[in-house]
PDB file of C-alpha atoms in Angstrom:
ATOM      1  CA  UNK A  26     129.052 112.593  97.075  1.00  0.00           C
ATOM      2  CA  UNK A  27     125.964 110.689  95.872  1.00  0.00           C
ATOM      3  CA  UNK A  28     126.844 108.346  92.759  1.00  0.00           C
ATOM      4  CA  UNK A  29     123.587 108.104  90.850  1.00  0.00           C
ATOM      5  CA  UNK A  30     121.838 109.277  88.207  1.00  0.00           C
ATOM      6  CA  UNK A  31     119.739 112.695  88.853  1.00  0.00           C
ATOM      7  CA  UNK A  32     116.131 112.870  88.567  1.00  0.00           C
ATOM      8  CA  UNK A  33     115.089 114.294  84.633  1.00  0.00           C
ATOM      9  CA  UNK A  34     113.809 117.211  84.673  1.00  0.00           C
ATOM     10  CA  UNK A  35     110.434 116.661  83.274  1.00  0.00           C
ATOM     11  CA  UNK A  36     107.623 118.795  83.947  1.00  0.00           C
ATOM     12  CA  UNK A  37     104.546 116.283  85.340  1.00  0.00           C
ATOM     13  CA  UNK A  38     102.108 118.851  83.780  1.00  0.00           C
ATOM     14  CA  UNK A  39     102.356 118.913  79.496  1.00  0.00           C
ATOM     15  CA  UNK A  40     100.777 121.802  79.298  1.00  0.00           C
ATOM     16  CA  UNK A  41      98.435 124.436  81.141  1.00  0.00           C
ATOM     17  CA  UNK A  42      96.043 126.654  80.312  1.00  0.00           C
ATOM     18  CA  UNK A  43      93.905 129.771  82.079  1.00  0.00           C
ATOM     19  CA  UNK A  44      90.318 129.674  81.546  1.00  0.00           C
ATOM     20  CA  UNK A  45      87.957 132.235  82.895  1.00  0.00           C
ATOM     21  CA  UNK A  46      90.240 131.795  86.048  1.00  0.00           C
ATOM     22  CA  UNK A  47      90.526 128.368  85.838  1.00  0.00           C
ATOM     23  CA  UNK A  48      93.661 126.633  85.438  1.00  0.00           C
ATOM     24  CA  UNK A  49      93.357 123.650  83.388  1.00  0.00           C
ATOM     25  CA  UNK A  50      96.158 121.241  83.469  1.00  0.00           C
ATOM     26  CA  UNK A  51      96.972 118.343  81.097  1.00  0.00           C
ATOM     27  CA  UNK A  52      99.082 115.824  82.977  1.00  0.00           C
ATOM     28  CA  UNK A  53     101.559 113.299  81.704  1.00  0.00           C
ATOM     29  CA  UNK A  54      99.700 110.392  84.001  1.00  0.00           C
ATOM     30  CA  UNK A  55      96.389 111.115  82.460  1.00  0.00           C
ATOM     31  CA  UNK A  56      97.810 110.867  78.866  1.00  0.00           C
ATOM     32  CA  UNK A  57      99.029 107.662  80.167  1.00  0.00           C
ATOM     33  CA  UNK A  58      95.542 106.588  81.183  1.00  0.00           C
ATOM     34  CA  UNK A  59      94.559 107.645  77.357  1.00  0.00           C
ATOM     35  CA  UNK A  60      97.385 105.863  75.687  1.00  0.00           C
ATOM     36  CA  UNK A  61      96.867 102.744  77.732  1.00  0.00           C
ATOM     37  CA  UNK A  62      93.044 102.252  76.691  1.00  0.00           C
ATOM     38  CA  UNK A  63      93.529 103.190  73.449  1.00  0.00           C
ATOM     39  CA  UNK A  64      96.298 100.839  72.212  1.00  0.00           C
ATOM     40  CA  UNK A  65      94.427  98.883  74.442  1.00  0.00           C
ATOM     41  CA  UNK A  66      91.329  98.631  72.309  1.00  0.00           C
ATOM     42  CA  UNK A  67      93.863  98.233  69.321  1.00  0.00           C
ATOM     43  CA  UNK A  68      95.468  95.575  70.077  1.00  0.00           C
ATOM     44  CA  UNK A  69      91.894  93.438  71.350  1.00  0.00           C
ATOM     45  CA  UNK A  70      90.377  94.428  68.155  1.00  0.00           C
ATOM     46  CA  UNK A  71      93.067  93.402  66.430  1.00  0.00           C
ATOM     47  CA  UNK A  72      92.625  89.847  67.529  1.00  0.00           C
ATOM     48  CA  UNK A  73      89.109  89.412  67.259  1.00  0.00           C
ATOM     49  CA  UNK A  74      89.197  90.238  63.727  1.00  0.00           C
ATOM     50  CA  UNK A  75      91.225  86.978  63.753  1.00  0.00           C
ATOM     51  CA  UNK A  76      88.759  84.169  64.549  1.00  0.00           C
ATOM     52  CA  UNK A  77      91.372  81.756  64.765  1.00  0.00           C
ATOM     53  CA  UNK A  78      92.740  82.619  67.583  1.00  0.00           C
ATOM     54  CA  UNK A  79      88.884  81.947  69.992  1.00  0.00           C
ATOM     55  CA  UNK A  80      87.601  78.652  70.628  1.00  0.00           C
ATOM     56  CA  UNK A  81      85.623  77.051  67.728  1.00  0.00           C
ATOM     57  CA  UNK A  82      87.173  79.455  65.364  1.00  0.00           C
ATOM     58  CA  UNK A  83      84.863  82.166  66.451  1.00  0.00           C
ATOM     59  CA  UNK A  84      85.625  85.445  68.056  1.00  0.00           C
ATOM     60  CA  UNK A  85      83.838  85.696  70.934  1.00  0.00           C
ATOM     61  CA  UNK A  86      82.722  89.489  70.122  1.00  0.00           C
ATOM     62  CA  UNK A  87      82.358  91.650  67.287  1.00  0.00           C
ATOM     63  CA  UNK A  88      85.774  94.011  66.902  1.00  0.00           C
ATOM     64  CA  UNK A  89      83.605  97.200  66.967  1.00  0.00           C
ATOM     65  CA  UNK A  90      81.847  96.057  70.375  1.00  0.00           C
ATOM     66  CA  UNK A  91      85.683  96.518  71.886  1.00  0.00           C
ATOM     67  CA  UNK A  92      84.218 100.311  72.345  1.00  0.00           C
ATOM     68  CA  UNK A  93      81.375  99.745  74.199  1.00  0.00           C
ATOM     69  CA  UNK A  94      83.662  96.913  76.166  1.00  0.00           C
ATOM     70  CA  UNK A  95      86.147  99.978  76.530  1.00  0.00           C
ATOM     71  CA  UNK A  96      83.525 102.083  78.008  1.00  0.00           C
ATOM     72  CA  UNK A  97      82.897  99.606  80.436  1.00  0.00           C
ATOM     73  CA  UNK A  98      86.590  99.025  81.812  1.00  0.00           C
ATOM     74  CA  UNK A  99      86.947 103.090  81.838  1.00  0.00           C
ATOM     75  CA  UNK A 100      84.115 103.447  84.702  1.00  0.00           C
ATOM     76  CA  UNK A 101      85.544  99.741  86.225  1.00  0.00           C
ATOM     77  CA  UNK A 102      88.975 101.561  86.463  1.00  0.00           C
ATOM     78  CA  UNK A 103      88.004 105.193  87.911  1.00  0.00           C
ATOM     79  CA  UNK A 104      85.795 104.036  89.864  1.00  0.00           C
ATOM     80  CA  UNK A 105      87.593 101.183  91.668  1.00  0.00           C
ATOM     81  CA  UNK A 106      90.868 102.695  91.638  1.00  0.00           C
ATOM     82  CA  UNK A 107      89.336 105.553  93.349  1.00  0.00           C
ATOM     83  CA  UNK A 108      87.615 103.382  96.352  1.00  0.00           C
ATOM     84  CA  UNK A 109      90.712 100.859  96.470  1.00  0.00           C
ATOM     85  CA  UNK A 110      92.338 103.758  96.994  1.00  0.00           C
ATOM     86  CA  UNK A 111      90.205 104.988 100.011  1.00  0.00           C
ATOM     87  CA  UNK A 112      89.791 102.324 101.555  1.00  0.00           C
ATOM     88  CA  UNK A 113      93.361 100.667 101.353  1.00  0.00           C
ATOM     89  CA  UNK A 114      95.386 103.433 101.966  1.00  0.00           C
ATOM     90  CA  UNK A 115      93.416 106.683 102.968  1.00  0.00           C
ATOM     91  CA  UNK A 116      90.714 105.310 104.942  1.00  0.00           C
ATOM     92  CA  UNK A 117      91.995 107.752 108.322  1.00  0.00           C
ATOM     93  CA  UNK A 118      91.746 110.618 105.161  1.00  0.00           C
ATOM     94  CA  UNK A 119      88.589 109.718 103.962  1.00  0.00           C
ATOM     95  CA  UNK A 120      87.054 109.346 107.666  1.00  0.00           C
ATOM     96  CA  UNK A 121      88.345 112.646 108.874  1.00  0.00           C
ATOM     97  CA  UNK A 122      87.224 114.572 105.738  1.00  0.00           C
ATOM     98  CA  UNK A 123      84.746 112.402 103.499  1.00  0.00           C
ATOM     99  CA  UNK A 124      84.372 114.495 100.458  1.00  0.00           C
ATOM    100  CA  UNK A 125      88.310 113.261  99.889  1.00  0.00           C
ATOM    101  CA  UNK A 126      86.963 110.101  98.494  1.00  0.00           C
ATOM    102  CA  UNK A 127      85.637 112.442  95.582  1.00  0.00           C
ATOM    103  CA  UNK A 128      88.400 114.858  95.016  1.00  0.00           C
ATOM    104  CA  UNK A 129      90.028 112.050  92.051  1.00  0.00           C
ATOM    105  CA  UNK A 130      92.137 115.413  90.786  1.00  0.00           C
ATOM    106  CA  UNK A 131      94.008 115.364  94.430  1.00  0.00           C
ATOM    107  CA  UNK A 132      95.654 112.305  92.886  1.00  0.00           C
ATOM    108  CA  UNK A 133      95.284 108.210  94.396  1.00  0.00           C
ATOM    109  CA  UNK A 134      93.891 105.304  92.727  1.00  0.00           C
ATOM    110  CA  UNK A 135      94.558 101.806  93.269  1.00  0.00           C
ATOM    111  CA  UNK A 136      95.684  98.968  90.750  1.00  0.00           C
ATOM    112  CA  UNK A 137      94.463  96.630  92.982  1.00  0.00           C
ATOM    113  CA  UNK A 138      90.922  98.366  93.615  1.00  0.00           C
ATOM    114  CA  UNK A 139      91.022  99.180  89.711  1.00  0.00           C
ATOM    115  CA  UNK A 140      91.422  95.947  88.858  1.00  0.00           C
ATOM    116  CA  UNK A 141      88.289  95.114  91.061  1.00  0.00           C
ATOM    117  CA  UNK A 142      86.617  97.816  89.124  1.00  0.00           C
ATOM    118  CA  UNK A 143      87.218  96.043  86.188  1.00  0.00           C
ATOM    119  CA  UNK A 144      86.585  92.353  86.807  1.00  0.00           C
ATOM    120  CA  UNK A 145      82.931  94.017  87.656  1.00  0.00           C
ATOM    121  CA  UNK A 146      82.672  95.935  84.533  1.00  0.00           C
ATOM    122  CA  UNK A 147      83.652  92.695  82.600  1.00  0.00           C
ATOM    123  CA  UNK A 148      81.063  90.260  84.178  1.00  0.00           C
ATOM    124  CA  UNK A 149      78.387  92.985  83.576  1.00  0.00           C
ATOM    125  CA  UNK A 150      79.593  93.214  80.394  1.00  0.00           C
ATOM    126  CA  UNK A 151      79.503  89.860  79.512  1.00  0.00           C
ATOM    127  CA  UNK A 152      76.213  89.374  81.276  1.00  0.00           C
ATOM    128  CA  UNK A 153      74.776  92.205  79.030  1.00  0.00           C
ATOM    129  CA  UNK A 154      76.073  90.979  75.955  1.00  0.00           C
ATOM    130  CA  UNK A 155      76.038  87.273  76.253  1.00  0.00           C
ATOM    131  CA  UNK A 156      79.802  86.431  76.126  1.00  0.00           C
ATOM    132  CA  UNK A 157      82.129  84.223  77.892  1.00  0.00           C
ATOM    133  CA  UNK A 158      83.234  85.489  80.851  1.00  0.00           C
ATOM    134  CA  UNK A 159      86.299  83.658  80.388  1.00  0.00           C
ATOM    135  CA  UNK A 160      86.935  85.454  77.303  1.00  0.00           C
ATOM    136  CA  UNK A 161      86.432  88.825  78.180  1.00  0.00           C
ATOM    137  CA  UNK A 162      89.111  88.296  80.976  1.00  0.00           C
ATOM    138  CA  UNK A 163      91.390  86.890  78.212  1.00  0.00           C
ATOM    139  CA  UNK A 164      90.505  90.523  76.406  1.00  0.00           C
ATOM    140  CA  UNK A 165      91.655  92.599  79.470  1.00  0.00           C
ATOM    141  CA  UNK A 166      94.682  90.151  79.830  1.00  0.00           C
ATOM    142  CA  UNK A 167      95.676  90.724  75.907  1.00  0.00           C
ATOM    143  CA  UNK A 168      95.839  94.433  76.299  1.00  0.00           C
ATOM    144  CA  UNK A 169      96.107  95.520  80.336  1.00  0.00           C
ATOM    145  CA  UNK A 170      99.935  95.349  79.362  1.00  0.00           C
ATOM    146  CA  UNK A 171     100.075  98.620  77.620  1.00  0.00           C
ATOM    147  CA  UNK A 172      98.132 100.235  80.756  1.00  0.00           C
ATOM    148  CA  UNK A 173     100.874  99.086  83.574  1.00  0.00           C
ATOM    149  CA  UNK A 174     103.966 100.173  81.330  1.00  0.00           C
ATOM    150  CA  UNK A 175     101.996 103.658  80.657  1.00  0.00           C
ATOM    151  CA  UNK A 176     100.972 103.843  84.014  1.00  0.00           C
ATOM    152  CA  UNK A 177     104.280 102.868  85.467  1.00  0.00           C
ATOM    153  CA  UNK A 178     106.555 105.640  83.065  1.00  0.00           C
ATOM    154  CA  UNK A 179     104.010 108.358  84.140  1.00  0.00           C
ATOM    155  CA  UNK A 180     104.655 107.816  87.831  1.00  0.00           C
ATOM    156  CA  UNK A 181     108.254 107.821  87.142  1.00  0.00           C
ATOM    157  CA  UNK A 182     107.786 111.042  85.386  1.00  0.00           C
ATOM    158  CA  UNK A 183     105.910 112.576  88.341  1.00  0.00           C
ATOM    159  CA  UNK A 184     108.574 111.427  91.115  1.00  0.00           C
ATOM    160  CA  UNK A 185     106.714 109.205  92.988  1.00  0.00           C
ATOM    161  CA  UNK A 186     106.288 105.594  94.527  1.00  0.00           C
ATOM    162  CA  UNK A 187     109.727 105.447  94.465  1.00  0.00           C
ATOM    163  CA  UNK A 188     112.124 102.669  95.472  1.00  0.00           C
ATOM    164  CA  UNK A 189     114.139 102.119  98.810  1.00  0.00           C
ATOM    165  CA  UNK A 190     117.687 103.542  99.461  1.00  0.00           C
ATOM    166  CA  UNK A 191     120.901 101.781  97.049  1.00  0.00           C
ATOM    167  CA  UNK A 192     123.593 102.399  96.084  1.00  0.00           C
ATOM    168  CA  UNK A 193     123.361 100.642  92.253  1.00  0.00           C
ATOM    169  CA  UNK A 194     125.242 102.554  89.479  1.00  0.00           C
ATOM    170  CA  UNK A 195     121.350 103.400  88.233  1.00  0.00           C
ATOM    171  CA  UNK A 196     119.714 104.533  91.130  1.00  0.00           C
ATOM    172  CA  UNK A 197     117.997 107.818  90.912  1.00  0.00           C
ATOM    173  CA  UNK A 198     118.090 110.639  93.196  1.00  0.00           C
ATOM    174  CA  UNK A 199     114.203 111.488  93.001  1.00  0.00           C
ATOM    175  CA  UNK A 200     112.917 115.095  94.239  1.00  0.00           C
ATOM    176  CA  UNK A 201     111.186 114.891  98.052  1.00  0.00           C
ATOM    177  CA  UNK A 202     112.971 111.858  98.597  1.00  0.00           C
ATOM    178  CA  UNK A 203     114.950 112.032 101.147  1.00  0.00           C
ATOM    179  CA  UNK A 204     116.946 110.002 103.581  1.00  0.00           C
ATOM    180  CA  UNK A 205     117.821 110.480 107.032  1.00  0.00           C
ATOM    181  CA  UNK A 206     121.274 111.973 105.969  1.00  0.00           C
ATOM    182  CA  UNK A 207     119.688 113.940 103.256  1.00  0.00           C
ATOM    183  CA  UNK A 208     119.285 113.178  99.463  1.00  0.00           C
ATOM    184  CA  UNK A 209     120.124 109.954  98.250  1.00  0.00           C
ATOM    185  CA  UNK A 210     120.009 107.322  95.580  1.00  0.00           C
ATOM    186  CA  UNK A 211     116.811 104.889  95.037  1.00  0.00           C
ATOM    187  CA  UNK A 212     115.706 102.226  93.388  1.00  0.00           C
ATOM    188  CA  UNK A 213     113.702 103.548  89.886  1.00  0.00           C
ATOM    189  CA  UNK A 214     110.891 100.719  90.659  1.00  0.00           C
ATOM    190  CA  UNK A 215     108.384 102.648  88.985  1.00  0.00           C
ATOM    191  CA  UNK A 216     110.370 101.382  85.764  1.00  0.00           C
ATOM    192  CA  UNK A 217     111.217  98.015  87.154  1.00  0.00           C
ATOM    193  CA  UNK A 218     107.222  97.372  87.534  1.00  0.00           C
ATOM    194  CA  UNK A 219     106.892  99.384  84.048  1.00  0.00           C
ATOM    195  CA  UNK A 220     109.341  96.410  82.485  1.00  0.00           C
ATOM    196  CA  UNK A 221     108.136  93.168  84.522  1.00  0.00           C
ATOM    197  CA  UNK A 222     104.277  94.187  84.847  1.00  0.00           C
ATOM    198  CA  UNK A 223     103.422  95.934  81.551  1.00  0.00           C
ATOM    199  CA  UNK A 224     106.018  95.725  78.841  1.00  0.00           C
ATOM    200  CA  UNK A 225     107.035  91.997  79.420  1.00  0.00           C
ATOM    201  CA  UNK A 226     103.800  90.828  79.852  1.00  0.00           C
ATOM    202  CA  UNK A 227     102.445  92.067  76.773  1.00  0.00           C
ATOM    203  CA  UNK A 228     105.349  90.514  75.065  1.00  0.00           C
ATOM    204  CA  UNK A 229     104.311  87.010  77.185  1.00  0.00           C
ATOM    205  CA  UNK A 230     100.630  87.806  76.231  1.00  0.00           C
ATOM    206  CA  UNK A 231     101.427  88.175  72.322  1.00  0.00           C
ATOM    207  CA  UNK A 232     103.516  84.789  72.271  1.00  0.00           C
ATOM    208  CA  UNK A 233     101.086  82.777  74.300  1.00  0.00           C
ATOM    209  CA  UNK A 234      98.066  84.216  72.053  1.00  0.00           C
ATOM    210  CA  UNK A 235      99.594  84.157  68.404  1.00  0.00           C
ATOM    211  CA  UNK A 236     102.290  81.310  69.201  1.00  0.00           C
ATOM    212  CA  UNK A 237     100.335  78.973  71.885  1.00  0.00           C
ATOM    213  CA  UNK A 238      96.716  79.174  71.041  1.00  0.00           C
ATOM    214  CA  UNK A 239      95.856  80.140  74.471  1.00  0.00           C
ATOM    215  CA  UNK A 240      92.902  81.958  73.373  1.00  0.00           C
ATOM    216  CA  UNK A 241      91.171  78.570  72.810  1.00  0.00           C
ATOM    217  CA  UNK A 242      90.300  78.205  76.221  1.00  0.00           C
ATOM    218  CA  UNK A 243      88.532  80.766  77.959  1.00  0.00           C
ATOM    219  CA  UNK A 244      89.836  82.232  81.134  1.00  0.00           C
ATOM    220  CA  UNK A 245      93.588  80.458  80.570  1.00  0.00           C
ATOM    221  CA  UNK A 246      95.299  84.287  79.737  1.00  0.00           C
ATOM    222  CA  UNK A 247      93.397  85.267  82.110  1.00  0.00           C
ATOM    223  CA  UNK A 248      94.462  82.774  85.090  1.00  0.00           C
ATOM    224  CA  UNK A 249      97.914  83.417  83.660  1.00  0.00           C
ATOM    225  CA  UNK A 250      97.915  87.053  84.584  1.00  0.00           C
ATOM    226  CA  UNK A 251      96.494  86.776  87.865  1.00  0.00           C
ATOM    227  CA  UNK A 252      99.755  84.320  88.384  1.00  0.00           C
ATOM    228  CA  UNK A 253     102.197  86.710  86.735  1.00  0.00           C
ATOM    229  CA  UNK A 254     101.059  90.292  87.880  1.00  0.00           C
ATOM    230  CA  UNK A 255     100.554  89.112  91.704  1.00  0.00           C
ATOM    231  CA  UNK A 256     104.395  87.322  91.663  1.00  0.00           C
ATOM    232  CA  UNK A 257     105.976  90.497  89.616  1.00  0.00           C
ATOM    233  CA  UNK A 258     104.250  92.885  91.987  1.00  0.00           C
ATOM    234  CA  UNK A 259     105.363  91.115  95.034  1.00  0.00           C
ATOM    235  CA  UNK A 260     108.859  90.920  93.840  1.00  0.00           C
ATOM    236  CA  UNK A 261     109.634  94.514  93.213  1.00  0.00           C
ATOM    237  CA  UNK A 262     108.161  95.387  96.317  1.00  0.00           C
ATOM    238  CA  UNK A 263     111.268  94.216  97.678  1.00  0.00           C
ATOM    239  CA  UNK A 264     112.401  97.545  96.248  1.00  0.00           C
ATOM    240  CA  UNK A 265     109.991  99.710  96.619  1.00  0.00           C
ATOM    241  CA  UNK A 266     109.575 102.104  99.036  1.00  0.00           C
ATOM    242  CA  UNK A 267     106.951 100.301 101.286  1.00  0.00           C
ATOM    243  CA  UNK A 268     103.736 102.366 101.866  1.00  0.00           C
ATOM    244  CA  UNK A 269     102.650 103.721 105.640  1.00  0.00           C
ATOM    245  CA  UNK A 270      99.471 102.160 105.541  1.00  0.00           C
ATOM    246  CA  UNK A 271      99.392  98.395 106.541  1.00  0.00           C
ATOM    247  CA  UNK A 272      96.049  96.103 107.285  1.00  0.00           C
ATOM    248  CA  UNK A 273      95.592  95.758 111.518  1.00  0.00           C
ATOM    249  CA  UNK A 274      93.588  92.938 112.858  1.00  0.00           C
ATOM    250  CA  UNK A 275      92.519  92.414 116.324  1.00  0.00           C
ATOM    251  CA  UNK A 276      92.002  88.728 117.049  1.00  0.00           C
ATOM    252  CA  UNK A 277      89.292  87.115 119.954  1.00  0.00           C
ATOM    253  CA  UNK A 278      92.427  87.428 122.126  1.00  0.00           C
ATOM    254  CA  UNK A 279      92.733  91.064 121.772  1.00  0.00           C
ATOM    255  CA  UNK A 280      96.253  91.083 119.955  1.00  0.00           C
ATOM    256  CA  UNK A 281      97.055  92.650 117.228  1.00  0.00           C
ATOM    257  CA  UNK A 282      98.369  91.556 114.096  1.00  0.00           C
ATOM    258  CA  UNK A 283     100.137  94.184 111.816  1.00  0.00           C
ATOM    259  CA  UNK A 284     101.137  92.691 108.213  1.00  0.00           C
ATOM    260  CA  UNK A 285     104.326  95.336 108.584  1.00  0.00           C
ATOM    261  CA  UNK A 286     105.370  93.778 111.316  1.00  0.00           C
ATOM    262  CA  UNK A 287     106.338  90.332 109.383  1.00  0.00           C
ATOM    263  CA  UNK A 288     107.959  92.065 106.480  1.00  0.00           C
ATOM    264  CA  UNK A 289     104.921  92.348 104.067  1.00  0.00           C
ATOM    265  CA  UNK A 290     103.872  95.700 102.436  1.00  0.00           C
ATOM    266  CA  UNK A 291     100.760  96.813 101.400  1.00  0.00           C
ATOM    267  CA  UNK A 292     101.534  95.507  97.593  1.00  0.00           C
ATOM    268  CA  UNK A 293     102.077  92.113  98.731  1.00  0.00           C
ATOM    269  CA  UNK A 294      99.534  91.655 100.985  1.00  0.00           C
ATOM    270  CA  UNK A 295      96.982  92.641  97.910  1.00  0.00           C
ATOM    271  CA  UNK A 296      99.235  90.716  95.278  1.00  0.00           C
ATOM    272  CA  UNK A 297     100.111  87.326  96.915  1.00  0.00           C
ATOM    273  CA  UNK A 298      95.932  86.363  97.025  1.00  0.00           C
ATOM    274  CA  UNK A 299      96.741  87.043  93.107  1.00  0.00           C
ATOM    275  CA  UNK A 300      98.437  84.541  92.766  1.00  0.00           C
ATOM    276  CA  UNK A 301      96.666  82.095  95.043  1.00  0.00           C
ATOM    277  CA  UNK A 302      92.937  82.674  93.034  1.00  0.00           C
ATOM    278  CA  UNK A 303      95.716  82.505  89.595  1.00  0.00           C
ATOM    279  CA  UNK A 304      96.693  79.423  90.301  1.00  0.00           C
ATOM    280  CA  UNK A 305      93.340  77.806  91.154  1.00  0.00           C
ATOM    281  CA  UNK A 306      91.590  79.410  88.343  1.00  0.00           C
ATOM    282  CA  UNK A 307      94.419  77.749  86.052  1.00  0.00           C
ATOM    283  CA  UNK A 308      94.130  74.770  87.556  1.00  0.00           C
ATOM    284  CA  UNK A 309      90.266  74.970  86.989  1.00  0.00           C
ATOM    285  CA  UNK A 310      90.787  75.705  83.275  1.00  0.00           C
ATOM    286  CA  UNK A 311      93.146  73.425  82.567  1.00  0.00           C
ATOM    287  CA  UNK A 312      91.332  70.499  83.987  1.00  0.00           C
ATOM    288  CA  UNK A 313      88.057  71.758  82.518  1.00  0.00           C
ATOM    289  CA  UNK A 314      89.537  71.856  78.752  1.00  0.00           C
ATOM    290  CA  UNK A 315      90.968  67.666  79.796  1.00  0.00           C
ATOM    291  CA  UNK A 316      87.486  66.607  80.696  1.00  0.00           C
ATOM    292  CA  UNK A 317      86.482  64.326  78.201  1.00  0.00           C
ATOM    293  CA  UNK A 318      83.421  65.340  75.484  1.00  0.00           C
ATOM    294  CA  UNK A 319      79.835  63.861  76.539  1.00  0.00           C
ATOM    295  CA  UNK A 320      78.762  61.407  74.876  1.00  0.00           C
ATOM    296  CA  UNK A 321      75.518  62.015  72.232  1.00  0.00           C
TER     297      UNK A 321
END
């Protein structure tokens, strides 16, 4: 007898509806996607209608320009999800068939490539609009929160990227999950990345902002993130079920090197460089905002 909790039963698709034929679908992970970049936009313009917070007492942006910003990270976030996606885990796919790389309603993006996406669509952004890169990342970094926990909950509702096999008292027996021996109990790390990733970042975000003045200095939030997603994201993958896919490289000496093969998943193989450029970008803002003023 399996000890766990059952799986809810919660329908991935809110609501459906026949058109000329066509079955349109409204799906719990794309209301996600909505909530997450509009409480998003919220919460950003919420602080740059407090000039306090940005170096020199001056927001670095007009509040309403968070829209066109937001249009920005929406094409940064389909886009590289969609080819992080591809070309981390479905690249055999894509090969063998390449209009899969198109199909986005077949389901697969990518944090990882999405947050690629969006790095892009901030420095055009800023480039286009004259703003501190630095503070456009601290933007994203304010409000990305709300995103992961969204994004997180809706996968959870959907039954997938599960966790590996346990026995804890809250492990969930998901649907298509299955053991050797059958059904069994998992790790819900869908809502353990949810919690670490999203919710308790946001919380992290609002002290360092409101409390710490870390808005002050461009790119700190941002550095900070980098540090904290990449080190959360590698430490649940302890419990999540690790993905097929792994990187393969051949070396001169023809032998090949499979990341699975030393105990690192896909996830941490993409999240521990997070940290790595984190740290150094901290490093770099930190020391920049010590250098002493020049003289007149």
């Amino acid at each position: 007898m399996i000890h766990a909790i059952p799986f809810p039963d919660i329908d991935p698709v809110l609501v459906s509806v026949e058109l000329f034929g066509i079955t349109l679908a409204i799906r719990w992970y794309a209301l996600a996607y909505i909530a997450g970049f509009l409480c998003a936009m919220f919460w950003i313009r919420r602080a740059l209608s407090r000039p306090a917070l940005w170096p020199g007492h001056l927001a670095p942006m007009e509040p309403k320009a968070v829209e066109d910003l937001l249009t920005y990270t929406i094409l940064g976030t389909i886009i590289g999800g969609r080819l992080g996606y591809v070309l981390f885990y479905a690249w055999p796919q894509t090969i063998a068939d390449p209009a899969f790389a198109l199909r986005i309603w077949d389901g697969g993006m990518s944090f990882h490539g999405g947050f690629l996406g969006v790095i892009a669509a901030g420095a055009l952004f800023a480039w286009r609009h004259g703003v501190s890169p630095g503070s456009v990342g601290d933007c994203f970094a304010l409000g990305i929160g709300f995103g992961l926990f969204f994004g997180r909950v809706a996968n959870f509702v959907n039954g997938e990227l599960w966790g590996r096999p346990t026995d804890v008292a809250w492990g969930v027996v998901f649907p298509n999950a299955f053991c050797p021996t059958g059904p069994c109990a998992r790790h819900p790390s869908q809502l353990y990345e949810a919690v670490l990733e999203g919710l308790l970042f946001l919380l992290i975000a609002w002290w360092l902002a409101y409390g710490r003045g870390v808005l002050r200095r461009p790119g700190l939030l941002t550095a900070i993130f980098f540090v904290w997603y990449g080190a959360c994201r590698t430490f649940v993958e302890a419990f999540r079920q690790a993905d097929d896919q792994f990187i393969t490289l051949e070396n001169p000496l023809g032998h090949v090197l499979r990341f699975g093969d030393m105990g690192l998943t896909m996830g941490q193989v993409l999240s521990l460089p997070m940290v790595l450029v984190g740290a150094l970008l901290l490093a770099w803002v930190l020391r920049r905002a010590a250098l002493p003023a020049p003289r007149a």
